[in-house]
C-alpha cells in the first residue's frame, strides 16, 4: 500500500507518504522532497542497527553524503545538550545551509532533530521518518519541535517549553518499522488515535472500537485505515491553524492533565499512557461542566480499557501538586488554566473551568484505594 497525504503549510507544502517498505526505497522520495544531498541522520539509538541502517543503505554513496548520529530517546535527556550534540555532528559532517537532517525514531527524536534543523545555520531542511505509531499519527506532522525545561520550584521537567514550528519537507511512514516497536509503545500510540477520534471523527472512533482486539496486540493488518484516518484528522487541524492560535489547541485534548502526571517517576507512564489517563480526566471534567453524558464518557473509557490503556493512575498523588504542574503547561495562559474539553460533537477550549471541577476530575482518575 502507498498513500500520499499532502499537507499545506505557510513554510511550504509537504507530503506524508505512507508506504510499506518505504524506507528501503527512500532515496527517490527524499530526493523529490529536498535538494539537499549532504544529510545528517539523527536516529534513536534503539533503531540505529535496524531502521537507520536500512535508510543508510538506501542513500547510496555517490548520490548522497550521509553522516549518522545517535540520540537517546529519554525525556530527561530532551535538553539543550542533545541539540548541541546534533549541531556538532552536523558541523563534523560538513553540513551547510543547503544540507538536511533526517530524523529516524519516535516523537522525541523527531522533536530534537527538528529543533536542531530549525536552528542550525538559521534553519535547514528536515525529513521525519517516524518509527513509532505515536510519531506516525501525531508528532511527525505539523512542524512542532522542542526540548524540555526544568519547572521552577517543582523539581521536574516541563515538556516542550522551548522550541519552534519547523515543518518537515517529507514525512515518510513505513509501517514495517512498527515490527520492532514494543507492544506497550504501540498501545501508547493508539491513545493519540483515540484523541484524534474524539476531536470530531466518529468514523475513526468506530474503526478503533471494531478493531480494538487486534490493535491492542499490535497486529498491524488492521492498521492502514487507522493510520490514514488519524493522519487526515491531524492534517485538517494543522492546515487550519498551523501555529496554534485556535483550533490546533484541540490536539492538546487530555494533554494538560497528561503532562502533569507523565514526569512522575513512580507512576511509570509512557506519554501515550499519560494521555489515556488525561483523556479520562478531561472527559470527567467535561461531564461535570455538562458538555458530555456519562454514556459518552463510558464509551471512551471502555475503548481505552479495550486497547489495554490505563484510565487511572496507579499511585495516589496530591491534587495540589498536579494543579501546580498544570499551571506550568504551555497551554496555561497567564497562569490561568486553559483546558481542552470534549463535547458530544468534538472538543472546545475553555479558560474558565473552576478549580473545583478540575480537582473533582483528578479524583476520578485516582486509584480506587485513594477514594
Ligand atoms: N501534538 C499536538 C500538536 O501537534 O499540535
Coordinates of C-alpha atoms and ligand atoms in Angstrom, one line a residue:
X1 CA 0.0 0.0 0.0
X2 CA 1.2 3.5 -0.7
X3 CA -0.8 6.6 0.3
X4 CA 0.3 10.2 -0.1
X5 CA -1.4 12.9 2.1
X6 CA -0.4 16.4 1.1
X7 CA -0.2 18.9 4.0
X8 CA -0.2 22.6 3.3
X9 CA 2.0 24.9 5.4
X10 CA 3.0 28.5 5.5
X11 CA 6.6 27.4 5.0
X12 CA 5.8 25.2 2.1
X13 CA 3.6 22.1 1.4
X14 CA 4.9 18.6 2.2
X15 CA 3.7 15.1 1.9
X16 CA 3.1 12.4 4.4
X17 CA 4.0 9.3 2.4
X18 CA 2.6 6.1 3.9
X19 CA 4.4 3.2 2.2
X20 CA 5.2 -0.3 3.3
X21 CA 8.9 -0.8 2.7
X22 CA 9.3 2.9 2.0
X23 CA 12.5 3.1 4.0
X24 CA 14.3 0.8 1.6
X25 CA 13.4 2.9 -1.3
X26 CA 13.7 6.3 0.5
X27 CA 16.3 7.7 -1.9
X28 CA 13.6 8.5 -4.5
X29 CA 11.1 10.0 -2.2
X30 CA 13.7 12.0 -0.3
X31 CA 15.4 13.3 -3.5
X32 CA 12.0 14.6 -4.6
X33 CA 11.4 16.4 -1.3
X34 CA 14.7 18.2 -0.7
X35 CA 17.5 19.4 -2.9
X36 CA 20.0 18.5 -0.1
X37 CA 22.3 15.6 -0.8
X38 CA 24.5 16.0 2.3
X39 CA 22.5 14.8 5.2
X40 CA 22.8 14.0 8.9
X41 CA 20.7 11.1 10.0
X42 CA 19.6 11.6 13.7
X43 CA 18.5 8.2 14.9
X44 CA 17.2 6.9 18.2
X45 CA 19.9 4.6 19.4
X46 CA 17.4 1.8 19.6
X47 CA 16.8 1.9 15.8
X48 CA 20.4 2.6 14.6
X49 CA 21.1 -1.1 13.8
X50 CA 17.7 -1.6 12.1
X51 CA 15.8 1.2 10.5
X52 CA 18.6 3.7 10.3
X53 CA 20.8 1.0 8.8
X54 CA 18.1 0.4 6.1
X55 CA 18.0 4.1 5.4
X56 CA 21.8 4.4 5.1
X57 CA 21.8 1.5 2.7
X58 CA 19.1 3.2 0.6
X59 CA 21.0 6.5 0.4
X60 CA 23.9 5.3 -1.7
X61 CA 27.3 7.0 -1.5
X62 CA 27.9 8.8 -4.8
X63 CA 24.4 10.2 -4.8
X64 CA 24.3 11.1 -1.0
X65 CA 26.8 12.1 1.6
X66 CA 25.4 10.7 4.9
X67 CA 26.6 11.2 8.5
X68 CA 24.9 9.4 11.3
X69 CA 24.4 10.4 15.0
X70 CA 22.5 8.5 17.6
X71 CA 20.3 10.0 20.3
X72 CA 18.8 8.5 23.5
X73 CA 15.1 8.9 23.5
X74 CA 14.6 9.8 27.1
X75 CA 12.5 12.8 28.3
X76 CA 15.1 13.8 30.9
X77 CA 17.7 14.0 28.1
X78 CA 15.5 16.1 25.8
X79 CA 17.5 19.1 26.7
X80 CA 19.7 21.7 25.1
X81 CA 22.8 19.4 25.4
X82 CA 21.2 17.0 23.0
X83 CA 20.6 19.8 20.5
X84 CA 24.3 20.8 20.8
X85 CA 25.3 17.2 20.1
X86 CA 23.3 17.2 16.9
X87 CA 24.7 20.6 15.8
X88 CA 28.2 19.3 16.5
X89 CA 27.6 16.2 14.4
X90 CA 26.2 18.4 11.7
X91 CA 29.4 20.5 11.7
X92 CA 31.6 17.4 11.7
X93 CA 29.6 16.0 8.7
X94 CA 30.2 19.3 6.8
X95 CA 26.5 20.2 6.7
X96 CA 25.9 23.7 5.3
X97 CA 22.8 25.8 4.8
X98 CA 21.7 23.6 1.8
X99 CA 22.0 20.3 3.8
X100 CA 19.3 18.4 5.6
X101 CA 18.7 16.5 8.8
X102 CA 16.7 13.2 8.7
X103 CA 15.1 12.1 12.0
X104 CA 14.6 8.4 12.4
X105 CA 12.7 7.3 15.6
X106 CA 9.8 8.3 17.8
X107 CA 8.4 11.7 18.6
X108 CA 11.2 12.6 21.0
X109 CA 13.9 12.1 18.3
X110 CA 11.8 14.0 15.8
X111 CA 11.3 16.9 18.1
X112 CA 15.1 17.1 18.9
X113 CA 16.2 16.7 15.3
X114 CA 13.5 19.1 14.1
X115 CA 14.6 21.8 16.6
X116 CA 18.3 21.2 15.7
X117 CA 17.3 21.6 12.0
X118 CA 15.3 24.8 12.7
X119 CA 18.3 26.4 14.4
X120 CA 21.3 25.0 12.6
X121 CA 22.7 27.8 10.4
X122 CA 19.3 29.6 10.9
X123 CA 17.4 26.6 9.6
X124 CA 17.9 23.7 7.2
X125 CA 15.5 21.1 5.8
X126 CA 14.3 18.3 7.9
X127 CA 12.7 15.0 6.9
X128 CA 10.8 13.0 9.5
X129 CA 10.9 9.2 9.4
X130 CA 8.7 8.2 12.4
X131 CA 9.2 4.6 13.6
X132 CA 6.6 4.7 16.4
X133 CA 2.8 4.7 16.0
X134 CA 2.6 7.9 18.1
X135 CA 5.1 9.7 15.9
X136 CA 3.4 8.4 12.8
X137 CA -0.1 9.7 13.6
X138 CA 0.9 12.8 15.6
X139 CA 4.3 14.1 16.5
X140 CA 5.9 13.9 13.0
X141 CA 3.2 16.0 11.4
X142 CA 2.6 19.7 11.8
X143 CA 6.1 21.0 12.4
X144 CA 6.3 21.2 16.2
X145 CA 9.8 20.8 17.6
X146 CA 11.3 21.4 21.0
X147 CA 13.0 20.5 24.2
X148 CA 12.1 20.2 27.9
X149 CA 13.0 22.8 30.6
X150 CA 13.1 22.5 34.4
X151 CA 9.9 23.8 36.0
X152 CA 10.9 26.4 38.7
X153 CA 10.1 25.1 42.2
X154 CA 8.8 21.7 41.1
X155 CA 12.0 19.8 40.5
X156 CA 10.9 18.2 37.3
X157 CA 10.9 19.0 33.6
X158 CA 8.1 20.8 31.8
X159 CA 7.5 19.3 28.4
X160 CA 8.5 21.1 25.2
X161 CA 8.7 24.5 26.9
X162 CA 11.2 25.8 24.3
X163 CA 11.0 25.1 20.6
X164 CA 9.8 26.2 17.3
X165 CA 7.5 25.4 14.4
X166 CA 9.6 23.9 11.7
X167 CA 7.6 21.8 9.2
X168 CA 9.3 18.9 7.5
X169 CA 9.9 18.5 3.8
X170 CA 8.6 15.0 3.9
X171 CA 7.2 12.6 6.5
X172 CA 8.0 9.0 5.5
X173 CA 5.8 6.4 7.3
X174 CA 6.9 2.9 6.7
X175 CA 4.6 0.6 8.7
X176 CA 7.3 -2.2 8.6
X177 CA 9.2 -0.2 11.2
X178 CA 6.5 -0.9 13.7
X179 CA 7.5 -4.6 13.8
X180 CA 10.4 -3.7 16.2
X181 CA 8.2 -1.5 18.4
X182 CA 7.4 -2.9 21.9
X183 CA 3.6 -3.5 22.2
X184 CA 3.4 -1.1 25.2
X185 CA 4.7 1.7 22.9
X186 CA 2.4 0.7 20.1
X187 CA -0.6 0.9 22.5
X188 CA 0.6 4.3 23.6
X189 CA 0.3 5.5 20.0
X190 CA -3.3 4.2 20.0
X191 CA -4.1 6.8 22.7
X192 CA -3.3 9.6 20.3
X193 CA -5.6 7.9 17.7
X194 CA -8.4 7.9 20.3
X195 CA -7.7 11.6 20.9
X196 CA -8.0 12.3 17.1
X197 CA -11.3 10.4 17.1
X198 CA -12.6 12.5 19.9
X199 CA -12.0 15.8 18.2
X200 CA -14.8 15.2 15.7
X201 CA -14.0 11.9 13.9
X202 CA -16.7 9.4 14.8
X203 CA -15.7 7.1 11.9
X204 CA -12.2 6.7 13.4
X205 CA -13.9 6.0 16.8
X206 CA -15.9 3.2 15.3
X207 CA -12.9 1.8 13.5
X208 CA -10.9 1.7 16.7
X209 CA -13.8 0.1 18.5
X210 CA -14.3 -2.6 15.9
X211 CA -10.6 -3.5 15.7
X212 CA -9.6 -2.9 19.3
X213 CA -8.7 -6.6 20.0
X214 CA -6.4 -6.8 17.0
X215 CA -4.9 -3.4 17.5
X216 CA -4.1 -3.8 21.2
X217 CA -1.9 -6.8 20.3
X218 CA 0.0 -4.8 17.8
X219 CA -1.5 -6.8 14.9
X220 CA -0.9 -4.2 12.2
X221 CA -3.0 -5.8 9.5
X222 CA -5.9 -3.6 10.5
X223 CA -3.7 -0.5 10.9
X224 CA -3.7 1.1 7.5
X225 CA -7.2 2.7 7.8
X226 CA -6.4 3.8 11.4
X227 CA -3.2 5.4 10.2
X228 CA -4.8 7.2 7.2
X229 CA -7.8 8.5 9.2
X230 CA -5.7 9.6 12.1
X231 CA -3.2 11.4 9.9
X232 CA -6.1 13.0 8.0
X233 CA -7.5 14.2 11.3
X234 CA -4.2 15.8 12.2
X235 CA -3.7 17.3 8.7
X236 CA -7.1 19.0 8.9
X237 CA -6.2 20.7 12.2
X238 CA -2.7 21.8 11.4
X239 CA -3.7 23.2 8.0
X240 CA -6.4 25.4 9.6
X241 CA -4.2 26.6 12.4
X242 CA -0.6 25.8 11.9
X243 CA 0.8 28.0 14.7
X244 CA -1.8 27.0 17.4
X245 CA -3.7 30.3 17.8
X246 CA -7.0 28.4 17.9
X247 CA -8.2 25.1 16.6
X248 CA -4.8 23.3 16.9
X249 CA -5.2 23.6 20.7
X250 CA -7.8 20.8 20.3
X251 CA -4.9 18.4 19.7
X252 CA -4.0 19.0 23.3
X253 CA -7.1 17.2 24.5
X254 CA -6.1 15.3 27.6
X255 CA -2.5 16.7 27.4
X256 CA -2.7 19.3 30.1
X257 CA -3.7 16.6 32.6
X258 CA -1.2 14.1 31.0
X259 CA 1.8 16.5 31.2
X260 CA 1.2 16.8 35.0
X261 CA 1.5 13.1 35.6
X262 CA 3.9 12.0 32.9
X263 CA 7.1 13.2 34.7
X264 CA 6.2 11.5 38.0
X265 CA 8.6 8.5 38.1
X266 CA 6.5 6.3 40.5
X267 CA 3.6 6.3 38.1
X268 CA 5.8 4.9 35.3
X269 CA 3.7 6.2 32.4
X270 CA 4.6 6.4 28.8
X271 CA 3.4 9.6 27.0
X272 CA 0.5 7.7 25.4
X273 CA -0.5 6.1 28.7
X274 CA -0.4 9.6 30.4
X275 CA -2.6 10.9 27.5
X276 CA -5.0 8.0 28.1
X277 CA -5.5 8.9 31.7
X278 CA -5.5 12.6 30.7
X279 CA -8.4 11.9 28.3
X280 CA -10.4 10.3 31.1
X281 CA -9.8 13.3 33.4
X282 CA -10.7 15.7 30.6
X283 CA -13.9 13.8 29.9
X284 CA -14.8 13.7 33.6
X285 CA -14.3 17.5 33.7
X286 CA -16.5 17.9 30.6
X287 CA -19.2 15.8 32.2
X288 CA -19.1 18.0 35.3
X289 CA -19.5 21.0 33.0
X290 CA -22.5 19.4 31.3
X291 CA -20.7 19.0 27.9
X292 CA -20.7 15.2 27.8
X293 CA -23.0 12.5 29.1
X294 CA -22.0 9.6 31.4
X295 CA -22.7 7.2 28.5
X296 CA -20.3 9.1 26.2
X297 CA -17.6 9.1 28.9
X298 CA -18.1 5.3 29.5
X299 CA -17.9 4.6 25.8
X300 CA -14.4 6.1 25.6
X301 CA -13.2 4.6 28.8
X302 CA -14.4 1.2 27.6
X303 CA -12.4 1.7 24.3
X304 CA -9.3 2.7 26.2
X305 CA -9.6 -0.3 28.5
X306 CA -10.2 -2.5 25.4
X307 CA -6.9 -1.1 24.0
X308 CA -5.3 -2.0 27.3
X309 CA -4.6 1.6 28.1
X310 CA -4.8 3.0 31.7
X311 CA -7.8 5.0 32.7
X312 CA -6.5 5.8 36.2
X313 CA -3.1 6.3 37.8
X314 CA -1.6 3.6 39.9
X315 CA -0.4 5.6 43.0
X316 CA -2.4 8.4 44.6
X317 CA -1.0 11.9 44.1
X318 CA -1.5 15.2 45.9
X319 CA -4.0 17.1 43.7
X320 CA -2.5 20.5 44.7
X321 CA 0.8 19.3 43.2
X322 CA -0.9 18.2 40.0
X323 CA -2.8 21.6 39.7
X324 CA 0.6 23.4 40.2
X325 CA 2.1 21.3 37.4
X326 CA -0.8 22.1 35.1
X327 CA -0.2 25.8 35.5
X328 CA 3.2 25.4 34.0
X329 CA 1.9 23.7 31.0
X330 CA 2.4 25.6 27.8
X331 CA -1.4 25.8 27.3
X332 CA -1.8 27.8 30.5
X333 CA -2.4 31.4 29.6
X334 CA -1.0 34.0 32.1
X335 CA -1.2 31.4 34.9
X336 CA -4.9 30.7 34.0
X337 CA -5.7 27.1 33.3
X338 CA -6.6 26.5 29.6
X339 CA -8.3 23.2 29.1
X340 CA -9.5 21.4 26.0
X341 CA -12.7 19.6 26.9
X342 CA -14.5 17.0 24.8
X343 CA -18.1 17.6 23.8
X344 CA -20.7 15.4 22.1
X345 CA -19.6 16.6 18.7
X346 CA -15.9 17.4 19.1
X347 CA -13.9 19.4 21.6
X348 CA -13.6 23.0 22.8
X349 CA -11.1 25.3 24.5
X350 CA -12.1 26.5 28.0
X351 CA -10.4 29.2 30.0
X352 CA -12.9 29.4 32.8
X353 CA -13.1 25.9 34.3
X354 CA -13.5 26.2 38.1
X355 CA -10.6 24.6 40.0
X356 CA -13.2 22.6 42.0
X357 CA -14.2 20.8 38.7
X358 CA -10.5 20.2 37.8
X359 CA -10.0 18.8 41.3
X360 CA -13.0 16.6 41.0
X361 CA -11.8 15.4 37.6
X362 CA -8.5 14.4 39.1
X363 CA -10.3 12.4 41.8
X364 CA -11.9 10.3 39.1
X365 CA -8.5 9.1 37.9
X366 CA -7.0 8.3 41.3
X367 CA -6.7 4.6 42.2
X368 CA -9.8 3.2 44.0
X369 CA -7.9 2.9 47.3
X370 CA -7.4 6.6 47.5
X371 CA -11.1 7.5 47.1
Ligands
LIG1 N1 0.7 17.0 19.2 C1 0.0 18.2 19.2 C2 0.2 19.1 18.0 O1 0.9 18.7 17.1 O2 -0.3 20.2 18.0

